[in-house]
Short mmCIF file of C-alpha atoms and ligand atoms in Angstrom, two decimals:
data_model
loop_
_atom_site.label_atom_id
_atom_site.label_comp_id
_atom_site.label_asym_id
_atom_site.label_seq_id
_atom_site.Cartn_x
_atom_site.Cartn_y
_atom_site.Cartn_z
CA MET A 1 117.61 51.79 -57.10
CA SER A 2 116.03 54.05 -59.58
CA THR A 3 115.92 52.87 -63.17
CA GLY A 4 115.96 56.43 -64.53
CA LEU A 5 112.53 56.01 -66.16
CA ILE A 6 111.10 59.12 -67.59
CA LEU A 7 107.63 59.51 -69.01
CA ALA A 8 107.79 62.21 -71.79
CA ILE A 9 104.95 64.03 -73.33
CA GLU A 10 104.91 65.98 -76.58
CA SER A 11 102.05 68.10 -77.93
CA SER A 12 103.71 71.16 -79.48
CA CYS A 13 102.09 70.86 -83.05
CA ASP A 14 99.95 68.06 -84.58
CA GLU A 15 101.19 64.97 -82.95
CA THR A 16 100.14 63.81 -79.43
CA ALA A 17 103.00 61.59 -78.28
CA ALA A 18 103.99 59.75 -75.00
CA ALA A 19 107.18 57.73 -74.41
CA LEU A 20 109.03 55.91 -71.73
CA VAL A 21 112.72 56.31 -71.89
CA GLU A 22 115.29 54.87 -69.47
CA ARG A 23 118.39 56.87 -68.74
CA GLY A 24 118.08 58.63 -72.07
CA ALA A 25 119.30 55.54 -73.78
CA ARG A 26 116.59 52.93 -73.94
CA THR A 27 113.08 53.49 -75.29
CA ARG A 28 110.72 51.23 -73.55
CA ALA A 29 107.73 52.61 -75.33
CA SER A 30 106.94 55.34 -77.81
CA VAL A 31 103.36 56.08 -78.95
CA VAL A 32 102.40 58.86 -81.50
CA ALA A 33 98.79 59.82 -82.40
CA SER A 34 98.98 61.76 -85.55
CA GLN A 35 96.34 64.36 -86.40
CA ILE A 36 97.24 64.27 -90.15
CA PRO A 37 93.73 63.21 -91.28
CA THR A 38 92.25 66.12 -89.26
CA HIS A 39 94.44 68.74 -90.89
CA ALA A 40 94.84 67.26 -94.34
CA ARG A 41 91.79 68.80 -95.86
CA TYR A 42 93.03 72.29 -94.86
CA GLY A 43 96.60 71.66 -96.26
CA GLY A 44 98.08 72.83 -92.93
CA VAL A 45 97.84 72.62 -89.21
CA VAL A 46 94.63 74.47 -87.82
CA PRO A 47 95.63 75.41 -84.25
CA GLU A 48 92.12 75.22 -82.69
CA LEU A 49 91.62 71.72 -84.10
CA ALA A 50 95.07 70.75 -82.84
CA SER A 51 94.24 71.78 -79.27
CA ARG A 52 91.02 69.86 -79.35
CA GLU A 53 92.67 66.68 -80.63
CA HIS A 54 95.48 66.87 -78.09
CA LEU A 55 92.80 67.02 -75.34
CA ARG A 56 91.13 63.90 -76.76
CA ALA A 57 94.34 61.95 -77.26
CA VAL A 58 96.63 62.76 -74.26
CA VAL A 59 95.14 60.31 -71.76
CA PRO A 60 94.83 57.39 -74.05
CA VAL A 61 98.30 57.96 -75.55
CA VAL A 62 99.88 58.02 -72.09
CA ARG A 63 97.97 54.82 -71.06
CA ALA A 64 99.02 53.19 -74.31
CA ALA A 65 102.69 53.96 -73.64
CA LEU A 66 102.53 52.74 -70.05
CA ALA A 67 100.84 49.59 -71.23
CA GLU A 68 103.45 49.04 -73.95
CA ALA A 69 106.32 49.26 -71.41
CA GLY A 70 104.46 47.22 -68.83
CA VAL A 71 105.04 49.96 -66.13
CA GLY A 72 102.72 52.00 -63.93
CA PHE A 73 102.98 55.57 -62.55
CA GLN A 74 104.82 54.22 -59.47
CA ASP A 75 107.73 53.20 -61.58
CA LEU A 76 108.37 56.63 -62.96
CA ASP A 77 111.31 58.77 -61.74
CA ALA A 78 110.24 62.02 -63.55
CA ILE A 79 107.89 63.50 -66.04
CA ALA A 80 109.10 65.54 -68.94
CA VAL A 81 107.13 67.74 -71.28
CA THR A 82 107.74 69.94 -74.18
CA SER A 83 107.30 73.60 -73.07
CA GLY A 84 108.01 75.18 -76.43
CA PRO A 85 108.43 76.40 -79.16
CA GLY A 86 105.06 75.47 -80.82
CA LEU A 87 101.39 76.32 -80.85
CA ALA A 88 100.32 77.90 -77.48
CA GLY A 89 97.08 75.90 -77.13
CA ALA A 90 98.62 72.63 -78.16
CA LEU A 91 101.64 72.96 -75.88
CA LEU A 92 99.29 73.88 -72.97
CA VAL A 93 97.42 70.57 -73.18
CA GLY A 94 100.69 68.53 -72.67
CA ILE A 95 101.92 70.92 -70.03
CA SER A 96 98.71 70.90 -67.92
CA TYR A 97 98.48 67.16 -68.03
CA ALA A 98 102.21 66.78 -67.11
CA LYS A 99 101.92 69.23 -64.25
CA ALA A 100 98.86 67.63 -62.75
CA LEU A 101 100.35 64.15 -63.04
CA ALA A 102 103.75 65.23 -61.54
CA MET A 103 101.90 66.90 -58.56
CA ALA A 104 99.67 63.81 -58.06
CA ILE A 105 102.46 61.21 -57.99
CA GLU A 106 105.03 63.65 -56.46
CA LYS A 107 107.66 63.20 -59.04
CA PRO A 108 109.80 65.92 -60.57
CA LEU A 109 108.71 67.72 -63.79
CA ILE A 110 111.25 68.45 -66.45
CA ALA A 111 110.66 71.18 -69.24
CA ILE A 112 112.19 70.46 -72.51
CA ASN A 113 112.60 72.70 -75.62
CA HIS A 114 111.22 70.91 -78.67
CA LEU A 115 114.36 71.78 -80.74
CA GLU A 116 116.66 70.21 -78.10
CA GLY A 117 114.35 67.21 -78.31
CA HIS A 118 114.95 66.88 -82.02
CA ILE A 119 118.81 66.97 -81.48
CA HIS A 120 118.43 64.21 -78.79
CA ALA A 121 116.59 62.06 -81.19
CA VAL A 122 119.95 61.44 -82.89
CA LEU A 123 121.79 61.07 -79.59
CA LEU A 124 119.15 58.55 -78.23
CA HIS A 125 119.61 56.57 -81.41
CA GLU A 126 123.41 56.41 -81.03
CA ARG A 127 123.22 55.48 -77.34
CA GLU A 128 120.54 52.82 -77.97
CA ALA A 129 122.66 51.30 -80.76
CA ALA A 130 125.74 51.21 -78.50
CA LEU A 131 123.74 49.69 -75.72
CA ALA A 132 122.39 46.91 -78.13
CA ALA A 133 125.93 46.24 -79.30
CA ARG A 134 127.10 46.05 -75.67
CA GLN A 135 129.49 48.91 -76.40
CA PRO A 136 130.27 51.81 -74.12
CA ASP A 137 128.45 55.06 -74.45
CA PRO A 138 129.60 56.70 -77.58
CA ALA A 139 131.87 59.65 -76.58
CA ASP A 140 129.91 62.93 -76.61
CA GLU A 141 131.72 65.31 -78.83
CA PRO A 142 130.74 68.74 -80.14
CA ALA A 143 128.47 68.59 -83.19
CA LEU A 144 126.82 70.97 -85.63
CA ALA A 145 123.10 70.27 -85.50
CA LEU A 146 120.83 70.93 -88.44
CA VAL A 147 117.19 71.00 -87.06
CA VAL A 148 115.05 70.97 -90.24
CA SER A 149 111.31 70.64 -89.90
CA GLY A 150 107.97 72.19 -90.68
CA GLY A 151 108.69 75.04 -88.16
CA HIS A 152 112.53 75.38 -88.18
CA THR A 153 115.54 75.35 -90.35
CA HIS A 154 118.16 76.16 -87.70
CA LEU A 155 121.90 75.41 -87.28
CA TYR A 156 123.14 74.97 -83.77
CA LEU A 157 126.60 74.19 -82.34
CA ALA A 158 125.75 71.57 -79.72
CA GLN A 159 128.51 71.08 -76.96
CA PRO A 160 128.40 68.67 -74.08
CA ALA A 161 129.15 70.39 -70.81
CA ASN A 162 129.41 68.33 -67.71
CA GLY A 163 126.81 65.81 -68.92
CA ALA A 164 124.40 68.42 -70.04
CA TRP A 165 124.37 70.03 -73.49
CA ARG A 166 124.75 73.70 -74.41
CA TYR A 167 123.70 75.17 -77.65
CA LYS A 168 124.80 78.15 -79.76
CA LEU A 169 122.70 79.27 -82.67
CA VAL A 170 124.90 79.67 -85.75
CA GLY A 171 122.33 79.95 -88.62
CA ARG A 172 118.71 79.92 -89.43
CA THR A 173 116.04 80.66 -92.03
CA LEU A 174 115.00 84.26 -92.72
CA ASP A 175 111.54 83.34 -93.69
CA ASP A 176 109.94 79.88 -94.32
CA ALA A 177 111.30 76.68 -92.87
CA ALA A 178 112.40 73.91 -95.34
CA GLY A 179 109.43 71.74 -94.40
CA GLU A 180 107.04 74.58 -94.73
CA ALA A 181 108.34 75.04 -98.32
CA TYR A 182 107.71 71.35 -98.94
CA ASP A 183 104.22 71.67 -97.61
CA LYS A 184 103.35 74.78 -99.59
CA VAL A 185 104.77 73.40 -102.86
CA ALA A 186 102.74 70.25 -102.47
CA LYS A 187 99.59 72.05 -101.76
CA LEU A 188 100.20 74.21 -104.82
CA LEU A 189 100.65 71.16 -106.90
CA GLY A 190 97.48 69.48 -105.48
CA LEU A 191 99.59 66.84 -103.69
CA GLY A 192 98.75 65.24 -100.32
CA TYR A 193 99.47 66.66 -96.82
CA PRO A 194 102.07 66.81 -95.30
CA GLY A 195 103.93 67.56 -98.56
CA GLY A 196 107.58 66.27 -97.62
CA PRO A 197 106.77 62.55 -97.91
CA TRP A 198 104.89 63.10 -101.08
CA ILE A 199 107.60 65.07 -102.82
CA ASP A 200 110.28 62.77 -101.43
CA VAL A 201 108.56 59.71 -103.13
CA LEU A 202 107.47 61.44 -106.35
CA SER A 203 110.97 62.94 -106.92
CA ARG A 204 112.28 59.36 -107.53
CA PHE A 205 110.43 59.41 -110.83
CA GLY A 206 111.35 62.82 -112.09
CA ASN A 207 114.42 64.57 -113.65
CA ALA A 208 116.05 66.83 -111.07
CA LYS A 209 117.82 68.79 -113.77
CA ALA A 210 114.61 69.75 -115.66
CA VAL A 211 114.02 72.96 -113.82
CA PRO A 212 117.08 75.07 -112.86
CA PHE A 213 116.19 76.49 -109.41
CA THR A 214 118.77 78.68 -107.89
CA PHE A 215 119.21 80.06 -104.41
CA ALA A 216 120.62 83.67 -104.21
CA GLN A 217 123.47 84.46 -101.96
CA ILE A 218 122.06 85.94 -98.82
CA LYS A 219 123.68 89.24 -97.73
CA THR A 220 122.90 90.57 -94.25
CA LYS A 221 121.16 93.75 -95.28
CA LEU A 222 121.36 96.75 -93.07
CA HIS A 223 117.52 96.78 -92.61
CA LEU A 224 117.70 93.41 -91.00
CA ALA A 225 120.07 94.59 -88.30
CA GLY A 226 118.36 93.95 -84.94
CA LYS A 227 115.13 92.66 -86.57
CA ALA A 228 113.44 89.50 -85.63
CA PRO A 229 113.16 87.01 -88.57
CA ARG A 230 109.82 86.85 -90.53
CA THR A 231 108.92 83.45 -89.16
CA LYS A 232 106.74 82.00 -86.42
CA ALA A 233 109.62 79.92 -85.14
CA ALA A 234 111.63 80.31 -81.94
CA ARG A 235 112.91 83.71 -80.86
CA THR A 236 116.60 83.99 -81.67
CA ALA A 237 119.40 86.48 -81.69
CA PRO A 238 119.14 89.20 -84.26
CA ILE A 239 119.89 88.05 -87.81
CA ALA A 240 122.68 90.69 -88.26
CA THR A 241 124.73 88.81 -85.63
CA LEU A 242 124.78 85.62 -87.60
CA ASN A 243 127.23 84.82 -90.52
CA PRO A 244 125.22 85.38 -93.76
CA HIS A 245 126.76 82.15 -95.22
CA PHE A 246 124.80 80.20 -92.76
CA LEU A 247 121.38 81.81 -93.35
CA PHE A 248 118.63 80.08 -95.31
CA SER A 249 115.57 81.48 -97.19
CA PHE A 250 112.97 79.21 -98.73
CA SER A 251 110.17 81.63 -99.75
CA GLY A 252 111.89 82.53 -103.03
CA ILE A 253 111.89 78.91 -104.29
CA LYS A 254 108.21 78.56 -103.35
CA THR A 255 107.42 81.67 -105.43
CA ALA A 256 109.60 80.32 -108.35
CA VAL A 257 107.56 77.03 -108.36
CA LEU A 258 104.25 79.10 -108.41
CA ARG A 259 105.61 80.95 -111.37
CA HIS A 260 106.58 77.76 -113.13
CA VAL A 261 103.16 76.34 -112.48
CA GLU A 262 101.34 79.27 -113.89
CA LEU A 263 103.61 79.87 -116.91
CA ASN A 264 103.38 76.13 -117.85
CA GLY A 265 99.47 75.86 -117.37
CA MET A 266 99.75 73.38 -114.56
CA ARG A 267 97.31 75.10 -112.27
CA ALA A 268 93.93 73.48 -113.32
CA ALA A 269 95.35 69.97 -113.18
CA ALA A 270 96.77 70.63 -109.67
CA GLU A 271 93.35 71.85 -108.43
CA ALA A 272 91.69 68.69 -109.82
CA ARG A 273 94.29 66.53 -108.14
CA ALA A 274 93.67 67.90 -104.65
CA PRO A 275 90.52 65.87 -103.84
CA LEU A 276 92.06 62.73 -105.32
CA THR A 277 95.12 62.89 -102.98
CA LEU A 278 92.86 63.55 -100.03
CA ALA A 279 91.05 60.30 -100.79
CA ASN A 280 94.46 58.58 -101.15
CA PRO A 281 96.59 59.61 -98.22
CA LYS A 282 99.76 57.65 -99.15
CA PRO A 283 102.04 58.72 -102.06
CA PRO A 284 102.24 56.35 -105.00
CA GLN A 285 105.18 54.02 -104.86
CA THR A 286 105.70 53.03 -108.47
CA ARG A 287 106.42 55.03 -111.65
CA GLU A 288 103.16 53.83 -113.06
CA ALA A 289 101.13 54.84 -110.19
CA ALA A 290 102.95 58.13 -110.02
CA LEU A 291 102.20 58.82 -113.73
CA GLU A 292 98.55 58.00 -113.10
CA LEU A 293 98.38 60.75 -110.59
CA CYS A 294 100.44 63.53 -112.21
CA PRO A 295 102.20 63.93 -115.62
CA GLN A 296 105.99 63.80 -116.19
CA PRO A 297 106.48 67.56 -116.05
CA VAL A 298 105.12 67.60 -112.42
CA LEU A 299 107.34 64.69 -111.46
CA ASP A 300 110.30 66.69 -113.02
CA LEU A 301 109.37 69.85 -111.23
CA VAL A 302 109.15 68.27 -107.74
CA ALA A 303 112.48 66.40 -108.39
CA SER A 304 114.13 69.74 -109.37
CA PHE A 305 112.58 71.50 -106.27
CA GLN A 306 113.92 68.84 -103.99
CA HIS A 307 117.34 68.77 -105.62
CA ALA A 308 117.65 72.52 -105.08
CA VAL A 309 116.44 72.38 -101.48
CA VAL A 310 118.72 69.52 -100.47
CA GLY A 311 121.67 71.23 -102.17
CA ASP A 312 121.15 74.54 -100.34
CA LEU A 313 120.63 72.69 -97.01
CA MET A 314 123.98 70.91 -97.59
CA LYS A 315 125.93 73.89 -98.84
CA LYS A 316 125.29 75.98 -95.68
CA THR A 317 125.55 73.09 -93.24
CA PHE A 318 128.95 72.15 -94.57
CA ALA A 319 130.03 75.71 -94.75
CA ALA A 320 129.25 76.08 -91.04
CA ALA A 321 130.80 72.68 -90.06
CA GLU A 322 134.04 73.87 -91.85
CA ALA A 323 134.08 77.25 -90.35
CA LEU A 324 133.46 75.92 -86.92
CA GLY A 325 135.72 72.88 -87.20
CA ALA A 326 132.91 70.58 -86.44
CA LYS A 327 133.75 66.95 -87.18
CA ARG A 328 130.35 65.68 -86.56
CA ILE A 329 126.94 66.76 -88.08
CA LEU A 330 123.55 65.73 -86.62
CA VAL A 331 120.66 66.19 -88.98
CA THR A 332 117.15 65.97 -87.36
CA GLY A 333 113.51 67.16 -87.63
CA GLY A 334 110.79 65.95 -90.06
CA VAL A 335 112.77 66.86 -93.21
CA ALA A 336 115.64 64.61 -91.94
CA ALA A 337 113.39 61.72 -93.03
CA ASN A 338 114.06 62.82 -96.64
CA ARG A 339 115.83 60.06 -98.67
CA GLU A 340 117.84 62.49 -101.00
CA LEU A 341 119.03 64.61 -98.01
CA ARG A 342 120.21 61.49 -96.12
CA GLU A 343 121.97 60.05 -99.18
CA ARG A 344 123.59 63.14 -100.43
CA LEU A 345 124.58 64.61 -97.15
CA THR A 346 126.06 61.38 -95.84
CA ALA A 347 128.06 60.91 -99.10
CA GLU A 348 129.52 64.43 -98.96
CA ALA A 349 130.25 64.09 -95.21
CA THR A 350 132.18 60.93 -95.95
CA ARG A 351 134.13 62.67 -98.66
CA ARG A 352 135.07 65.40 -96.18
CA GLY A 353 135.92 63.10 -93.34
CA ILE A 354 132.92 64.30 -91.26
CA ARG A 355 130.55 62.00 -89.35
CA ALA A 356 126.87 62.60 -90.31
CA ALA A 357 124.11 61.04 -88.12
CA PHE A 358 120.43 61.07 -88.69
CA PRO A 359 117.74 59.70 -86.28
CA ALA A 360 115.86 56.53 -87.28
CA THR A 361 113.01 57.60 -89.76
CA ALA A 362 110.32 57.24 -87.02
CA LEU A 363 112.24 59.56 -84.67
CA SER A 364 112.78 62.30 -87.46
CA THR A 365 109.16 63.54 -87.15
CA ASP A 366 107.65 64.68 -83.79
CA ASN A 367 107.69 62.04 -81.15
CA ALA A 368 108.09 61.97 -77.33
CA ALA A 369 111.10 59.72 -77.12
CA MET A 370 113.34 62.51 -78.21
CA ILE A 371 111.87 64.63 -75.30
CA GLY A 372 112.57 61.73 -72.81
CA ALA A 373 116.11 61.44 -74.11
CA ALA A 374 116.65 65.19 -73.74
CA ALA A 375 115.28 65.12 -70.24
CA TRP A 376 117.91 62.65 -68.92
CA PRO A 377 120.76 64.98 -68.42
CA ARG A 378 118.48 67.56 -66.83
CA PHE A 379 117.28 64.92 -64.49
CA VAL A 380 120.80 64.03 -63.50
CA ALA A 381 121.53 67.72 -63.03
CA GLY A 382 118.37 68.32 -61.08
CA GLU A 383 117.10 70.91 -63.41
CA PHE A 384 113.42 70.73 -62.62
CA ALA A 385 110.41 72.93 -63.65
CA GLY A 386 108.34 74.67 -60.94
CA PRO A 387 104.61 74.64 -60.71
CA ASP A 388 104.40 77.87 -62.64
CA LEU A 389 105.67 76.16 -65.78
CA SER A 390 103.73 77.57 -68.89
CA ALA A 391 103.87 77.32 -72.56
CA ASP A 392 106.34 79.40 -74.36
CA PRO A 393 105.39 79.42 -78.22
CA ALA A 394 108.59 81.22 -79.31
CA LEU A 395 110.98 79.54 -76.76
CA ALA A 396 114.62 79.91 -78.08
CA LEU A 397 117.23 77.26 -77.83
CA GLY A 398 120.66 78.56 -76.78
CA VAL A 399 121.65 82.04 -77.73
O1 KG4 B 401 109.53 67.59 -87.06
P1 KG4 B 401 108.14 67.57 -87.67
O2 KG4 B 401 107.22 66.35 -87.52
O3 KG4 B 401 107.19 68.74 -87.12
C1 KG4 B 401 107.77 70.02 -86.84
O4 KG4 B 401 108.28 70.32 -85.77
O5 KG4 B 401 107.54 70.86 -87.83
O6 KG4 B 401 108.26 67.91 -89.23
C2 KG4 B 401 107.19 68.01 -90.17
C3 KG4 B 401 107.75 68.50 -91.40
C4 KG4 B 401 106.65 68.73 -92.50
O7 KG4 B 401 106.85 69.94 -93.10
C5 KG4 B 401 106.81 67.60 -93.42
O8 KG4 B 401 106.38 67.90 -94.75
C6 KG4 B 401 108.36 67.40 -93.42
O9 KG4 B 401 108.70 67.51 -92.12
N1 KG4 B 401 108.73 66.01 -93.82
C7 KG4 B 401 109.53 65.79 -94.90
C8 KG4 B 401 109.55 64.35 -95.04
N2 KG4 B 401 108.81 63.85 -94.01
C9 KG4 B 401 108.33 64.89 -93.34
N3 KG4 B 401 110.13 66.62 -95.82
C10 KG4 B 401 110.82 66.06 -96.75
N4 KG4 B 401 110.93 64.71 -96.97
C11 KG4 B 401 110.38 63.86 -96.10
N5 KG4 B 401 110.52 62.53 -96.33
ZN1 ZN B 402 109.29 68.99 -84.54
#
């Protein structure tokens, strides 16, 4: 009898990952090779370098995953791979490898949308916990999913449909993704890369009320009607079709931080800090260490920035949950690792009688276990990819 063992491969951005997941519920191995050191000095992902690093890493990462699980190619039931959205060259490395392997070992190939993968990181976690507690599968019920990462800030209504899942886009960012704003603000302040974990840790030592950042109410302007959003993220329905209360915009706060930095003479110190943080890739964990790196006004600034971003993510997510009658919220993607977002969103959900679920921290950022989990319902439904599978850098999820 088949064990429902799927080898999943993820290479859409700056992590080469492979995982072995059984029946979408049990992670036998999950290996992630991060390219952070390669891109850190540029303060962002360099696509050409990413493809080169994926080429180097894909074979060793798959081998490491197989070894960790103690299985061989003959034990696999299928191979799953991220087909988009993401960087074209990066996606192609994973896809080419997965296609060749599927052909060689004569196993089906399953194409997975990276965003669907992020949603399944939470579902995997729930199923895994139920399995460990010897409890039945948690009942699959409709959920509002906030996918918040370096490339996306999207709200989806996720609904189970005969074992598979269907998604409807209900909100999104008009410009930058939340994680992108974190990364840009960190770069501006001379903090390490990626910026999210740095700002998350440093915020603990700052006064979140020091700088009053606000988010303007977004109105669907006539000139946006039918236009694609100004982002590199997945293709979606025209913005004018979405409820303006569920739209995000993070480029304004980035500009407000820049203005604050310039008006308060913080620029020179930020530039001097950059080489320092490159040499010390981990954010400082104590107040003393944080103050050695940056003065109190910078700690106050990052705390205020984070407070505002988290507040805005919550406001629109809860507005959508309420309007759609969702009793369950799934928060996923790199920014879901954020401590303040986890704490405040969970507290507010409890107050409203809504269940909020986050993936384990390691599954918040890019990984392949989430791709293996998303592949399971497709495997069961026999939704396989053909030999012509190619990368789709702007692949949309749902409609
Ligand atoms: O999901 P992910 O690994 O890759 C994308 O698909 O984009 O997300 C990476 C993003 C980066 O922008 C990073 O700064 C952000 O997630 N991030 C965080 C935290 N950890 C990672 N943002 C806020 N707080 C964190 N703790
Ligand atoms: Zn991602």
